[in-house]
CSV table of C-alpha atoms and ligand atoms in Angstrom, one decimal:
chain,number,residue,atom,x,y,z
A,1,MET,CA,-31.8,50.3,82.5
A,2,TYR,CA,-32.4,47.0,80.8
A,3,TRP,CA,-35.3,45.6,78.5
A,4,ASP,CA,-34.7,42.0,78.8
A,5,PRO,CA,-32.3,41.7,82.1
A,6,ALA,CA,-32.7,37.8,81.9
A,7,HIS,CA,-30.8,37.9,78.5
A,8,GLU,CA,-28.8,41.1,78.7
A,9,THR,CA,-27.2,40.2,82.2
A,10,MET,CA,-27.2,36.3,81.7
A,11,PRO,CA,-24.0,34.7,83.5
A,12,ARG,CA,-21.6,34.0,80.7
A,13,GLU,CA,-21.7,30.2,81.3
A,14,ASP,CA,-25.3,30.0,80.6
A,15,LEU,CA,-25.3,32.3,77.6
A,16,ALA,CA,-22.7,30.1,76.1
A,17,LYS,CA,-24.9,26.9,76.9
A,18,LEU,CA,-27.9,28.6,75.3
A,19,GLN,CA,-25.7,29.6,72.2
A,20,LEU,CA,-24.3,26.1,71.7
A,21,GLU,CA,-27.9,24.8,71.8
A,22,ARG,CA,-29.2,27.5,69.5
A,23,LEU,CA,-26.1,26.9,67.1
A,24,GLN,CA,-26.7,23.1,66.9
A,25,ARG,CA,-30.3,23.7,66.0
A,26,VAL,CA,-29.6,26.3,63.3
A,27,THR,CA,-26.8,24.3,61.8
A,28,GLU,CA,-29.2,21.4,61.7
A,29,ARG,CA,-32.0,23.5,60.1
A,30,VAL,CA,-29.9,25.1,57.1
A,31,TYR,CA,-28.4,21.7,56.5
A,32,ASN,CA,-31.8,20.4,55.9
A,33,CYS,CA,-33.3,23.2,54.3
A,34,VAL,CA,-30.8,25.2,52.3
A,35,GLU,CA,-29.3,23.4,49.3
A,36,HIS,CA,-26.3,26.0,49.4
A,37,TYR,CA,-25.4,25.2,53.0
A,38,ARG,CA,-25.7,21.4,52.5
A,39,ARG,CA,-23.3,21.6,49.6
A,40,LYS,CA,-21.0,23.8,51.5
A,41,PHE,CA,-21.1,21.9,54.7
A,42,ASP,CA,-20.4,18.5,52.3
A,43,GLU,CA,-17.4,20.3,50.6
A,44,ALA,CA,-15.9,21.1,54.0
A,45,LYS,CA,-17.0,17.6,55.2
A,46,VAL,CA,-18.6,18.9,58.5
A,47,LYS,CA,-22.1,17.7,59.6
A,48,PRO,CA,-24.4,19.6,62.0
A,49,SER,CA,-23.5,16.8,64.4
A,50,ASP,CA,-19.9,17.7,64.4
A,51,ILE,CA,-20.8,20.8,66.4
A,52,LYS,CA,-20.1,19.8,69.9
A,53,SER,CA,-18.7,23.2,71.2
A,54,LEU,CA,-18.7,26.7,70.4
A,55,ASP,CA,-15.5,26.6,69.1
A,56,ASP,CA,-16.6,23.8,66.5
A,57,ILE,CA,-18.2,26.9,64.7
A,58,ARG,CA,-14.9,27.2,63.0
A,59,ARG,CA,-15.2,24.3,61.1
A,60,LEU,CA,-18.2,25.7,59.2
A,61,PRO,CA,-17.7,27.5,56.3
A,62,PHE,CA,-18.1,31.4,55.8
A,63,THR,CA,-21.1,33.0,54.0
A,64,THR,CA,-20.7,35.9,51.9
A,65,LYS,CA,-22.5,38.6,50.1
A,66,ASP,CA,-21.9,36.7,46.7
A,67,ASP,CA,-23.5,33.4,48.1
A,68,LEU,CA,-26.8,35.7,48.5
A,69,ARG,CA,-26.6,37.0,45.1
A,70,ASP,CA,-25.7,33.6,43.6
A,71,ASN,CA,-28.9,32.4,45.3
A,72,TYR,CA,-31.0,35.4,44.4
A,73,PRO,CA,-33.9,36.0,45.5
A,74,TYR,CA,-35.0,33.1,47.7
A,75,LYS,CA,-32.8,30.4,47.5
A,76,MET,CA,-31.1,31.1,50.8
A,77,PHE,CA,-34.2,30.8,52.6
A,78,ALA,CA,-34.7,28.1,55.0
A,79,ALA,CA,-38.6,29.0,55.8
A,80,SER,CA,-41.2,28.3,53.1
A,81,ILE,CA,-42.6,31.4,51.7
A,82,ASP,CA,-46.0,30.9,53.6
A,83,ASN,CA,-44.3,31.6,56.8
A,84,VAL,CA,-42.5,34.8,55.6
A,85,VAL,CA,-44.3,37.8,56.4
A,86,ARG,CA,-41.7,40.6,55.2
A,87,ILE,CA,-39.1,41.0,52.6
A,88,HIS,CA,-36.3,43.6,52.8
A,89,ALA,CA,-33.7,44.3,50.3
A,90,SER,CA,-30.4,46.4,50.1
A,91,SER,CA,-29.4,47.9,47.1
A,92,GLY,CA,-25.9,46.9,46.1
A,93,THR,CA,-23.8,49.2,44.2
A,94,THR,CA,-23.5,46.7,41.4
A,95,GLY,CA,-26.2,44.3,40.1
A,96,LYS,CA,-28.8,42.7,41.9
A,97,PRO,CA,-30.0,43.7,45.2
A,98,THR,CA,-29.4,41.6,48.2
A,99,VAL,CA,-32.9,40.0,49.6
A,100,VAL,CA,-33.6,39.1,53.1
A,101,GLY,CA,-36.8,37.6,54.5
A,102,TYR,CA,-38.5,37.4,57.9
A,103,THR,CA,-40.9,35.1,59.5
A,104,ARG,CA,-43.2,36.5,62.4
A,105,GLY,CA,-40.9,35.1,64.8
A,106,ASP,CA,-37.9,37.0,63.1
A,107,VAL,CA,-40.0,40.3,63.2
A,108,ASP,CA,-40.5,39.8,67.0
A,109,ILE,CA,-36.6,38.9,67.6
A,110,TRP,CA,-35.8,42.3,65.7
A,111,ALA,CA,-38.4,44.2,67.7
A,112,GLU,CA,-36.9,42.8,70.9
A,113,THR,CA,-33.1,43.7,70.1
A,114,MET,CA,-34.3,47.2,68.9
A,115,ALA,CA,-36.3,47.4,72.3
A,116,ARG,CA,-33.3,46.7,74.1
A,117,SER,CA,-31.2,49.5,72.2
A,118,PHE,CA,-33.9,52.2,72.7
A,119,THR,CA,-34.2,51.4,76.4
A,120,ALA,CA,-30.2,51.2,76.6
A,121,ALA,CA,-30.5,54.8,75.2
A,122,GLY,CA,-32.8,55.8,78.5
A,123,LEU,CA,-36.1,55.9,76.4
A,124,THR,CA,-39.2,54.6,77.9
A,125,ASN,CA,-43.1,54.2,77.1
A,126,LYS,CA,-43.1,57.7,78.3
A,127,ASP,CA,-41.0,59.1,75.5
A,128,ILE,CA,-41.9,60.5,71.9
A,129,ILE,CA,-39.5,59.4,69.3
A,130,GLN,CA,-39.1,61.1,66.0
A,131,ASN,CA,-38.0,58.2,63.6
A,132,ALA,CA,-36.0,59.8,60.9
A,133,PHE,CA,-34.5,56.6,59.5
A,134,GLY,CA,-35.6,56.0,55.8
A,135,TYR,CA,-38.7,53.6,55.5
A,136,GLY,CA,-38.9,51.2,52.7
A,137,LEU,CA,-36.5,48.4,51.5
A,138,PHE,CA,-34.0,49.7,54.1
A,139,THR,CA,-34.1,48.1,57.1
A,140,GLY,CA,-33.6,51.3,59.5
A,141,GLY,CA,-36.9,52.8,59.1
A,142,LEU,CA,-39.1,49.8,60.0
A,143,GLY,CA,-36.6,48.3,62.5
A,144,ALA,CA,-36.4,51.3,64.6
A,145,HIS,CA,-40.4,51.6,64.2
A,146,TYR,CA,-40.9,48.1,65.8
A,147,GLY,CA,-38.5,48.5,68.5
A,148,ILE,CA,-40.0,52.0,69.6
A,149,GLU,CA,-43.6,50.7,69.7
A,150,LYS,CA,-42.4,47.5,71.5
A,151,ILE,CA,-41.2,49.8,74.4
A,152,GLY,CA,-44.4,51.5,74.4
A,153,ALA,CA,-43.1,54.9,73.3
A,154,SER,CA,-45.0,56.9,70.7
A,155,VAL,CA,-43.2,56.7,67.2
A,156,ILE,CA,-43.3,59.4,64.7
A,157,PRO,CA,-42.7,57.8,61.3
A,158,VAL,CA,-41.4,60.8,59.6
A,159,SER,CA,-38.8,58.8,57.8
A,160,GLY,CA,-35.7,60.5,56.3
A,161,GLY,CA,-35.4,64.0,54.4
A,162,ASN,CA,-37.3,67.0,54.2
A,163,SER,CA,-35.5,68.8,57.1
A,164,LYS,CA,-38.1,71.5,57.4
A,165,ARG,CA,-40.6,69.2,58.4
A,166,GLN,CA,-38.5,67.5,60.6
A,167,LEU,CA,-37.7,70.9,62.5
A,168,LEU,CA,-41.5,71.7,62.6
A,169,PHE,CA,-42.3,68.2,64.3
A,170,LEU,CA,-39.3,68.6,66.5
A,171,GLN,CA,-40.8,71.8,68.0
A,172,ASP,CA,-44.5,71.1,67.6
A,173,PHE,CA,-44.8,67.1,68.4
A,174,ALA,CA,-41.9,67.9,71.1
A,175,PRO,CA,-40.4,64.1,70.7
A,176,THR,CA,-37.9,63.4,73.5
A,177,GLY,CA,-35.8,61.1,71.4
A,178,ILE,CA,-34.8,60.9,67.5
A,179,CYS,CA,-33.1,58.2,65.5
A,180,CYS,CA,-31.4,58.7,62.1
A,181,THR,CA,-28.0,58.4,60.4
A,182,PRO,CA,-25.5,60.2,62.2
A,183,SER,CA,-24.7,62.6,59.0
A,184,TYR,CA,-28.5,63.4,58.9
A,185,ALA,CA,-28.3,64.4,62.5
A,186,ALA,CA,-25.4,66.6,61.5
A,187,SER,CA,-27.4,68.0,58.5
A,188,LEU,CA,-30.2,68.8,60.7
A,189,LEU,CA,-28.0,70.9,62.8
A,190,ASP,CA,-27.1,73.0,59.8
A,191,ALA,CA,-31.0,73.1,58.8
A,192,ALA,CA,-31.9,74.3,62.5
A,193,LYS,CA,-29.5,77.0,62.2
A,194,ASP,CA,-31.0,78.2,58.9
A,195,GLU,CA,-34.5,78.0,60.2
A,196,GLY,CA,-33.4,79.9,63.7
A,197,VAL,CA,-34.3,77.0,65.6
A,198,ASP,CA,-32.6,76.6,68.9
A,199,LEU,CA,-32.0,72.9,69.3
A,200,HIS,CA,-30.9,73.2,72.9
A,201,LYS,CA,-34.5,74.6,73.8
A,202,LEU,CA,-36.0,71.4,72.5
A,203,PRO,CA,-37.2,68.4,74.7
A,204,VAL,CA,-34.9,66.0,72.7
A,205,ARG,CA,-32.4,64.3,75.3
A,206,ALA,CA,-31.3,61.0,73.6
A,207,GLY,CA,-30.5,60.4,69.9
A,208,VAL,CA,-30.0,56.7,68.4
A,209,PHE,CA,-28.0,57.0,65.5
A,210,GLY,CA,-26.0,54.3,63.2
A,211,ALA,CA,-26.3,52.6,59.6
A,212,GLU,CA,-22.9,54.2,58.8
A,213,PRO,CA,-19.5,54.8,60.4
A,214,TRP,CA,-19.1,58.0,62.5
A,215,SER,CA,-16.1,59.1,64.9
A,216,VAL,CA,-16.2,60.0,68.5
A,217,GLN,CA,-15.6,63.7,67.2
A,218,MET,CA,-18.7,63.6,65.0
A,219,ARG,CA,-20.5,62.3,68.2
A,220,ARG,CA,-19.3,65.4,70.1
A,221,GLU,CA,-20.5,67.8,67.5
A,222,ILE,CA,-23.7,66.2,67.3
A,223,GLU,CA,-24.1,66.0,71.2
A,224,GLU,CA,-23.0,69.5,71.8
A,225,GLY,CA,-25.2,70.9,68.8
A,226,TRP,CA,-28.2,69.3,70.0
A,227,GLY,CA,-27.7,69.2,73.9
A,228,MET,CA,-28.5,65.4,73.7
A,229,THR,CA,-26.8,61.8,74.4
A,230,ALA,CA,-26.0,60.2,71.3
A,231,ILE,CA,-25.9,56.5,71.1
A,232,ASP,CA,-24.4,54.2,68.5
A,233,ILE,CA,-26.5,51.2,66.9
A,234,TYR,CA,-25.1,48.8,64.3
A,235,GLY,CA,-26.5,46.2,62.2
A,236,LEU,CA,-26.8,44.9,58.8
A,237,SER,CA,-29.8,43.7,56.7
A,238,GLU,CA,-28.4,40.1,56.2
A,239,ILE,CA,-28.1,39.5,59.8
A,240,ILE,CA,-31.2,41.2,60.8
A,241,GLY,CA,-31.2,45.2,60.3
A,242,PRO,CA,-30.3,47.5,63.1
A,243,GLY,CA,-30.3,45.7,66.3
A,244,VAL,CA,-27.2,43.6,66.0
A,245,SER,CA,-25.5,45.5,68.7
A,246,PHE,CA,-26.0,48.5,70.8
A,247,GLU,CA,-24.0,51.1,72.8
A,248,CYS,CA,-24.9,51.7,76.5
A,249,PRO,CA,-24.4,55.3,77.9
A,250,GLU,CA,-22.7,54.1,80.8
A,251,ALA,CA,-19.6,53.5,78.9
A,252,GLN,CA,-20.4,55.2,75.6
A,253,LYS,CA,-17.6,52.6,74.5
A,254,GLY,CA,-18.1,49.7,72.5
A,255,LEU,CA,-21.6,48.1,71.4
A,256,HIS,CA,-23.0,45.2,73.3
A,257,VAL,CA,-23.7,42.4,70.8
A,258,ASN,CA,-27.0,40.7,71.2
A,259,GLU,CA,-25.3,37.5,71.6
A,260,ASP,CA,-28.2,35.2,72.3
A,261,HIS,CA,-29.2,35.9,68.7
A,262,PHE,CA,-26.1,36.6,66.8
A,263,TYR,CA,-22.8,34.8,67.4
A,264,VAL,CA,-20.0,37.1,66.9
A,265,GLU,CA,-16.5,36.4,65.7
A,266,VAL,CA,-13.5,38.6,64.4
A,267,ILE,CA,-11.4,37.1,61.4
A,268,ASN,CA,-8.3,38.2,59.7
A,269,PRO,CA,-10.0,39.2,56.3
A,270,GLU,CA,-7.0,37.7,54.3
A,271,THR,CA,-6.6,34.3,55.8
A,272,GLY,CA,-10.0,33.7,57.5
A,273,GLU,CA,-8.4,32.9,60.7
A,274,VAL,CA,-10.2,33.9,64.0
A,275,LEU,CA,-8.5,36.6,65.9
A,276,PRO,CA,-8.1,37.2,69.6
A,277,GLU,CA,-10.0,39.9,71.8
A,278,GLY,CA,-8.9,43.2,71.0
A,279,GLU,CA,-7.4,42.7,67.7
A,280,ASN,CA,-9.1,44.6,64.6
A,281,GLY,CA,-10.4,42.5,61.8
A,282,GLU,CA,-13.6,41.5,59.8
A,283,LEU,CA,-16.7,41.1,62.1
A,284,VAL,CA,-18.5,37.8,61.2
A,285,PHE,CA,-21.9,37.0,62.6
A,286,THR,CA,-23.8,33.9,62.8
A,287,THR,CA,-27.5,34.2,63.4
A,288,ILE,CA,-28.5,31.6,65.9
A,289,THR,CA,-32.2,32.3,66.4
A,290,LYS,CA,-33.6,33.7,62.8
A,291,GLU,CA,-35.9,31.3,61.0
A,292,ALA,CA,-36.4,32.9,57.2
A,293,ILE,CA,-32.9,33.3,56.4
A,294,PRO,CA,-30.4,31.9,58.9
A,295,LEU,CA,-26.8,32.9,58.1
A,296,ILE,CA,-23.8,31.0,59.1
A,297,ARG,CA,-20.6,32.8,59.7
A,298,PHE,CA,-21.8,35.9,57.2
A,299,ARG,CA,-18.6,38.0,56.6
A,300,THR,CA,-19.5,41.8,57.0
A,301,ARG,CA,-16.6,43.3,55.7
A,302,ASP,CA,-16.9,45.6,58.6
A,303,ILE,CA,-13.6,46.3,60.8
A,304,SER,CA,-13.9,46.2,64.5
A,305,SER,CA,-12.8,44.2,67.4
A,306,ILE,CA,-14.1,42.4,70.6
A,307,ASP,CA,-13.8,43.6,74.1
A,308,ARG,CA,-14.7,41.1,76.7
A,309,SER,CA,-14.0,43.2,79.8
A,310,PRO,CA,-16.8,43.8,82.2
A,311,CYS,CA,-19.0,46.8,81.3
A,312,PRO,CA,-20.0,49.2,84.3
A,313,CYS,CA,-23.8,48.9,82.7
A,314,GLY,CA,-23.9,45.4,84.1
A,315,ARG,CA,-24.7,43.9,80.9
A,316,THR,CA,-22.9,40.6,80.3
A,317,LEU,CA,-23.2,40.6,76.6
A,318,ILE,CA,-19.8,41.2,75.0
A,319,LYS,CA,-18.9,44.4,73.1
A,320,MET,CA,-17.7,45.3,69.6
A,321,ASN,CA,-15.7,48.5,69.3
A,322,LYS,CA,-17.3,51.3,67.3
A,323,VAL,CA,-16.9,50.1,63.5
A,324,PHE,CA,-14.7,52.6,61.8
A,325,GLY,CA,-14.9,51.3,58.4
A,326,ARG,CA,-15.7,48.7,55.8
A,327,THR,CA,-13.0,46.9,54.0
A,328,ASP,CA,-14.9,48.1,50.6
A,329,ASP,CA,-14.7,51.8,51.6
A,330,MET,CA,-10.9,51.6,52.5
A,331,LEU,CA,-8.7,53.6,50.5
A,332,ILE,CA,-5.3,52.5,49.5
A,333,ILE,CA,-3.5,55.9,49.1
A,334,ARG,CA,0.2,55.2,47.9
A,335,GLY,CA,0.2,51.9,49.8
A,336,VAL,CA,-1.4,53.3,52.9
A,337,ASN,CA,-4.7,52.0,54.2
A,338,VAL,CA,-7.0,54.8,55.1
A,339,PHE,CA,-10.7,55.0,56.2
A,340,PRO,CA,-12.8,57.9,55.8
A,341,SER,CA,-13.7,58.0,59.3
A,342,GLN,CA,-9.8,58.4,60.3
A,343,ILE,CA,-10.0,61.6,58.2
A,344,GLU,CA,-13.1,62.7,59.9
A,345,GLU,CA,-11.6,62.2,63.3
A,346,VAL,CA,-8.6,64.3,62.3
A,347,LEU,CA,-10.8,67.3,60.9
A,348,LEU,CA,-13.2,67.6,63.5
A,349,GLU,CA,-10.4,67.6,66.1
A,350,ASN,CA,-10.1,71.3,65.0
A,351,ARG,CA,-12.7,73.8,66.2
A,352,GLY,CA,-14.3,76.0,63.4
A,353,ILE,CA,-14.2,72.9,61.4
A,354,LEU,CA,-17.8,71.7,60.4
A,355,PRO,CA,-19.0,68.1,60.1
A,356,TYR,CA,-19.6,68.4,56.3
A,357,TYR,CA,-16.8,66.9,54.3
A,358,GLN,CA,-16.0,64.9,51.2
A,359,ILE,CA,-13.0,63.1,50.1
A,360,VAL,CA,-12.1,63.2,46.3
A,361,VAL,CA,-9.5,60.2,45.4
A,362,ASP,CA,-8.0,60.8,41.8
A,363,LYS,CA,-5.0,59.5,40.0
A,364,LYS,CA,-2.4,62.0,38.9
A,365,GLY,CA,-0.1,60.2,36.6
A,366,ALA,CA,1.0,56.9,38.5
A,367,LEU,CA,0.1,58.3,42.0
A,368,ASP,CA,-3.1,58.4,43.8
A,369,SER,CA,-3.9,61.8,45.0
A,370,VAL,CA,-6.3,63.0,47.8
A,371,GLU,CA,-8.3,66.1,48.3
A,372,VAL,CA,-10.4,67.0,51.2
A,373,LEU,CA,-13.1,69.5,51.0
A,374,VAL,CA,-14.3,70.7,54.3
A,375,GLU,CA,-16.4,73.4,55.5
A,376,VAL,CA,-15.7,76.0,58.0
A,377,ALA,CA,-18.0,78.2,60.0
A,378,GLU,CA,-19.3,81.0,58.3
A,379,GLU,CA,-17.6,83.7,60.8
A,380,ILE,CA,-14.3,82.1,59.8
A,381,PHE,CA,-14.5,82.2,56.0
A,382,VAL,CA,-16.1,85.5,55.8
A,383,THR,CA,-13.9,87.3,58.2
A,384,ASP,CA,-10.7,85.5,58.1
A,385,GLU,CA,-8.0,86.7,55.4
A,386,ILE,CA,-7.0,84.4,52.8
A,387,ARG,CA,-3.8,84.0,54.5
A,388,LYS,CA,-5.4,82.6,57.8
A,389,LEU,CA,-7.4,80.0,55.7
A,390,GLN,CA,-4.5,78.9,54.0
A,391,GLU,CA,-2.6,78.4,57.5
A,392,THR,CA,-5.8,76.4,58.8
A,393,GLU,CA,-5.7,74.3,55.5
A,394,ALA,CA,-1.9,73.9,56.2
A,395,ILE,CA,-2.5,72.7,59.8
A,396,LEU,CA,-5.1,70.2,58.8
A,397,GLU,CA,-3.0,68.9,56.0
A,398,LYS,CA,0.0,68.3,58.6
A,399,SER,CA,-2.3,66.5,61.0
A,400,ILE,CA,-3.3,64.1,58.4
A,401,LYS,CA,0.1,63.5,57.4
A,402,ASP,CA,1.1,63.1,61.2
A,403,THR,CA,-1.5,61.0,62.2
A,404,ILE,CA,-2.8,58.8,59.1
A,405,GLY,CA,0.4,59.0,57.2
A,406,ILE,CA,-0.8,60.1,54.1
A,407,THR,CA,-0.4,63.4,52.1
A,408,ALA,CA,-3.8,65.1,51.4
A,409,LYS,CA,-4.6,68.6,49.9
A,410,VAL,CA,-7.2,70.3,52.3
A,411,ARG,CA,-9.5,72.7,50.9
A,412,LEU,CA,-11.7,74.8,53.1
A,413,VAL,CA,-15.0,75.6,51.3
A,414,GLU,CA,-17.7,77.9,51.9
A,415,PRO,CA,-20.7,76.7,54.1
A,416,LYS,CA,-23.4,75.0,52.2
A,417,THR,CA,-20.8,73.6,49.4
A,418,ILE,CA,-20.9,69.8,50.3
A,419,TYR,CA,-23.9,67.8,49.9
A,420,ARG,CA,-26.1,67.3,53.0
A,421,SER,CA,-26.9,63.8,53.6
A,422,GLU,CA,-30.3,62.4,54.4
A,423,GLY,CA,-29.4,59.0,54.9
A,424,LYS,CA,-26.1,57.4,54.6
A,425,ALA,CA,-23.5,59.8,53.7
A,426,GLN,CA,-21.5,59.4,50.4
A,427,ARG,CA,-18.1,60.5,51.7
A,428,VAL,CA,-15.8,59.8,49.0
A,429,ILE,CA,-15.9,60.6,45.4
A,430,ASP,CA,-13.3,58.1,43.7
A,431,LYS,CA,-12.5,59.4,40.3
A,432,ARG,CA,-10.1,56.9,39.7
A,433,GLU,CA,-12.8,54.1,39.2
A,434,LYS,CA,-14.0,56.1,36.0
A,435,LEU,CA,-10.6,55.2,34.6
A,436,HIS,CA,-11.3,51.5,34.8
A,437,GLY,CA,-14.5,52.2,32.7
B,1,DLL,O1,-27.5,50.2,57.8
B,1,DLL,C1,-28.9,48.6,59.2
B,1,DLL,C2,-29.1,49.6,60.2
B,1,DLL,C3,-29.9,50.8,60.0
B,1,DLL,C4,-28.1,49.9,61.3
B,1,DLL,C5,-30.0,51.7,61.0
B,1,DLL,C6,-28.0,50.8,62.4
B,1,DLL,C7,-29.2,51.6,62.1
B,1,DLL,P1,-27.5,48.0,55.7
B,1,DLL,O2,-28.2,49.0,54.8
B,1,DLL,O3,-27.5,46.6,55.3
B,1,DLL,O4,-28.1,48.0,57.0
B,1,DLL,O5,-26.1,48.4,55.8
B,1,DLL,C8,-25.4,47.5,56.7
B,1,DLL,O6,-24.0,49.6,57.5
B,1,DLL,O7,-22.4,46.3,57.3
B,1,DLL,C9,-22.0,48.6,58.4
B,1,DLL,O8,-21.0,48.7,56.9
B,1,DLL,C10,-22.7,50.0,58.2
B,1,DLL,N1,-23.5,50.5,59.5
B,1,DLL,C11,-24.4,50.1,59.9
B,1,DLL,N2,-24.4,50.5,61.3
B,1,DLL,C12,-23.3,51.0,61.5
B,1,DLL,C13,-22.7,51.7,62.6
B,1,DLL,C14,-28.3,48.9,57.9
B,1,DLL,N3,-23.3,51.9,64.0
B,1,DLL,C15,-23.7,48.4,56.8
B,1,DLL,N4,-21.4,52.2,62.7
B,1,DLL,C16,-23.0,47.6,57.9
B,1,DLL,C17,-20.5,51.8,61.4
B,1,DLL,C18,-22.4,50.9,60.3
B,1,DLL,N5,-21.0,51.4,60.4
């Protein structure tokens, strides 16, 4: 099921032509309207008129989150504030937030890309969708909201948190779709158990989840626990919010990039060199239609790869593989690079292990130490002898060693020990940071 078949199934040749036209237009626009870009282009000795093919994009400079911070709040805007109808901001971990703006046209594009995502998940105007993404400066809530209204479905704008109320609405308002972060979908599984709500008896059949990495094992937990199909959507505030790419249920493997709006590249994060199809690297996006704050070659810090193979769903939009982590979240444990989602994968391969875990990184002497706290099903915790729990811990430690190559201490903890996420989960507690003040 397509929302916009003309663009979602456009022959590659036509799409490339459209992308080039749009790229030429956007480079012209940022060069003329944004001082930062004019300076950067001049430094790189490149002019908008030098962009004669899509490959010429490689001549353009990258944009980073720091560029946005340095131009805080509005200096990266290419549109005058009269034409801006919305402002969002993402709270950085340090210092000032990153500010993004939208013209009316940008809000429309956003709603369109989100409409594609919900339609791909099998949702239509006949559906009722509970939107449990947070409303506010975070782009999840309003981004999903406009997409749901666009397809003509009924949106329940409940926002994140307050699980009891979520469960009440799930039972009484009978939504057939839900959207939130995957970790919140997992938290709701647990809340439903507490409240004696059988999620399988509810009419929810599709969930649209994103805003954080989640492994395929986490997907399985959610799909089995809820009795629904779980679809991955990806995006980031700087590019538009959710709606940059979306999964189709036919393949459930890779996310189609809305390439008629966002040109995607994968680069080697160290050298900046563009990597070939299939190689993991940092995702870089250029917004080719956005008006308020068009970004050229924005470095996302997200790690993924591109897959150009034809998709059984018929969409010609290329796919990016599921994002498994951000370069910022990568832990370097005694020289080995580890993403939290890799640890999640190993844990959830084991039955009886619940999708609630936390990774604590510390420094013991000169060496980094990792402790993984993970909950086990109540039956196991209550009935198994200590010896058996210890055996399970040892099995998990071995799997982590064998698959990831790091030594981690695993501690099975009682149900409800780990904090339940309502938005983006905080998987890692890095005590080493404190050492540096
Ligand atoms: O998280 C936008 C969004 C909202 C996407 C709702 C999907 C659903 P930011 O708060 O700016 O925007 O955070 C963007 O979140 O760079 C990734 O690191 C991460 N992220 C987003 N979606 C996914 C995903 C929103 N599906 C940052 N898988 C991005 C893995 C994701 N990571």
